[in-house]
Structure formats: C-alpha cells, structure tokens
Amino acid sequence: MKKSIILRGSISYDKHPHNFLDIMIKSIRTWFDGELIISTWRGQEDKIPSSIEVDKIIFTEDPGPGPIQHWKRQVVSALKGFEHSTGDLVMISRADIVFKKDIFQYMDLYPK
C-alpha cells in the first residue's frame, strides 16, 4: 500500500513567523520514505527552502482571513494536496506539527 503525507496550510505568517518546515521534514524522513507533499498558498514560496526533501509543492490562492475563510483554508489546502497525491493511504496534517515516529503504525490499533 502506497502512503502519502500532506502538510497543508500556511508555512509562516505575521502571528506565527517561525518556520518549522525543515525540522518537520527531517523528522518525517527518518521514518517515512513515501510521497511527501506541501499544500500551501501563493505568497508562501519564499518560506520554503529550495533544498527541502518533498515530492511536490502545491500553491493555491488563499481564501483569505476571517472565521469562514479560515475553515475554507483548511478544506482548500487539504483537498488540493489530496488531489495531487498518489497514495492509497493519505495522512493530512498542519504544516507546523512534528511527527517523530511512524504514525501509520497506530492506525489499526484502536478500532473505535
């Protein structure tokens, strides 16, 4: 079964200027050699190091700030990443959460 991981959303912004992308990718790559995708907004290009070890980077138009648009941001970045993935099993996460071990191993441990 082919697996994909999609890191979605803003890479950094005014209220969250620190970028964790290098740390995240390096950590994921210690246990995952499958497809890794970043799905973010146009205007975030300069926040992503050119040496980053990912398979695809998707840039879409940002739906904008605000309570309704914030929800749309989550949906748009997740769907765009999913549309570009080739995995049979796809994990979608925020672009600022570090995973230090294979989270796929827990998938069938808790049936409820």
C-alpha atoms as one frame of an Amber mdcrd trajectory, in Angstrom:
protein
   0.000   0.000   0.000   1.439   3.325  -1.080   1.324   6.067   1.579   1.360
   9.833   1.229   1.699  12.636   3.760   0.337  16.097   3.014   1.431  19.087
   5.082  -1.194  21.749   4.497  -1.751  25.405   5.277   0.439  28.429   5.849
   4.140  27.872   6.353   4.586  31.106   8.303   2.674  34.348   8.793   2.728
  37.513  10.928   1.457  35.917  14.154   3.469  32.739  13.516   6.734  33.881
  11.903   8.854  30.865  12.931   9.012  28.198  10.251   9.180  24.559  11.450
   9.244  23.042   7.976  12.909  21.947   7.995  12.513  20.281  11.402   9.267
  18.601  10.371  10.556  17.240   7.070  13.796  15.951   8.588  11.844  14.199
  11.342   9.334  12.654   8.933  12.104  11.499   6.610  13.702   9.485   9.447
  10.754   7.065   9.343   8.953   7.769   6.053  10.285   7.439   2.512   6.937
   7.753   0.734   5.321  10.654  -1.042   5.515  13.917   0.889   3.542  16.950
  -0.318   3.299  20.548   0.871  -0.012  22.244   0.062   0.074  25.956   0.839
  -0.757  29.414  -0.532   0.711  31.587  -3.200   2.884  34.098  -1.417   4.478
  31.408   0.776   7.114  30.495  -1.834   9.914  32.334  -0.025   9.115  30.464
   3.231  10.035  27.072   1.727  13.766  26.278   1.475  14.784  25.183  -2.024
  16.648  22.187  -0.561  13.530  20.753   1.145  13.073  16.985   0.589   9.476
  16.779  -0.635   7.941  15.283  -3.749   5.504  18.068  -4.602   4.658  21.602
  -3.542   1.214  22.917  -4.423   0.446  26.647  -4.276  -3.189  27.787  -4.442
  -4.998  31.073  -3.926  -5.563  31.849  -0.247  -9.308  32.125   0.546  -8.350
  34.950   2.948  -8.579  35.698   6.674 -11.678  35.553   8.827 -13.731  32.897
  10.596 -15.423  31.497   7.481 -12.346  31.773   5.277 -10.232  30.107   7.979
 -12.369  26.989   7.613 -12.089  27.277   3.835  -8.308  27.492   4.173  -8.252
  24.103   5.860 -10.503  22.497   3.282  -8.864  24.045   0.212  -5.294  23.197
   1.219  -6.279  19.638   2.224  -8.247  18.968  -0.977  -5.598  20.426  -3.281
  -2.927  18.315  -1.625  -5.128  15.213  -1.815  -5.876  15.806  -5.497  -2.131
  15.780  -6.204  -1.314  12.740  -4.059  -0.862   9.232  -5.413  -1.092   7.313
  -2.141  -3.647   4.638  -1.310  -3.433   5.829   2.296  -3.088   9.583   2.835
  -2.406  11.499   6.031  -3.121  15.229   6.052  -1.678  17.426   8.802  -0.972
  21.048   9.568   2.373  22.389   8.414   3.613  23.039  11.958   3.307  19.665
  13.723   6.407  17.498  14.147   5.933  13.722  13.893   8.852  11.862  15.444
   7.729   8.313  14.653   5.632   6.401  12.171   2.067   7.401  12.947   0.698
   4.952  10.368   1.584   2.088  12.743  -1.223   3.193  15.081  -3.961   3.192
  12.504  -5.499  -0.218  13.219  -4.644  -0.431  16.914  -7.755   1.397  18.061
 -10.807   0.201  16.113 -13.117   2.778  17.687
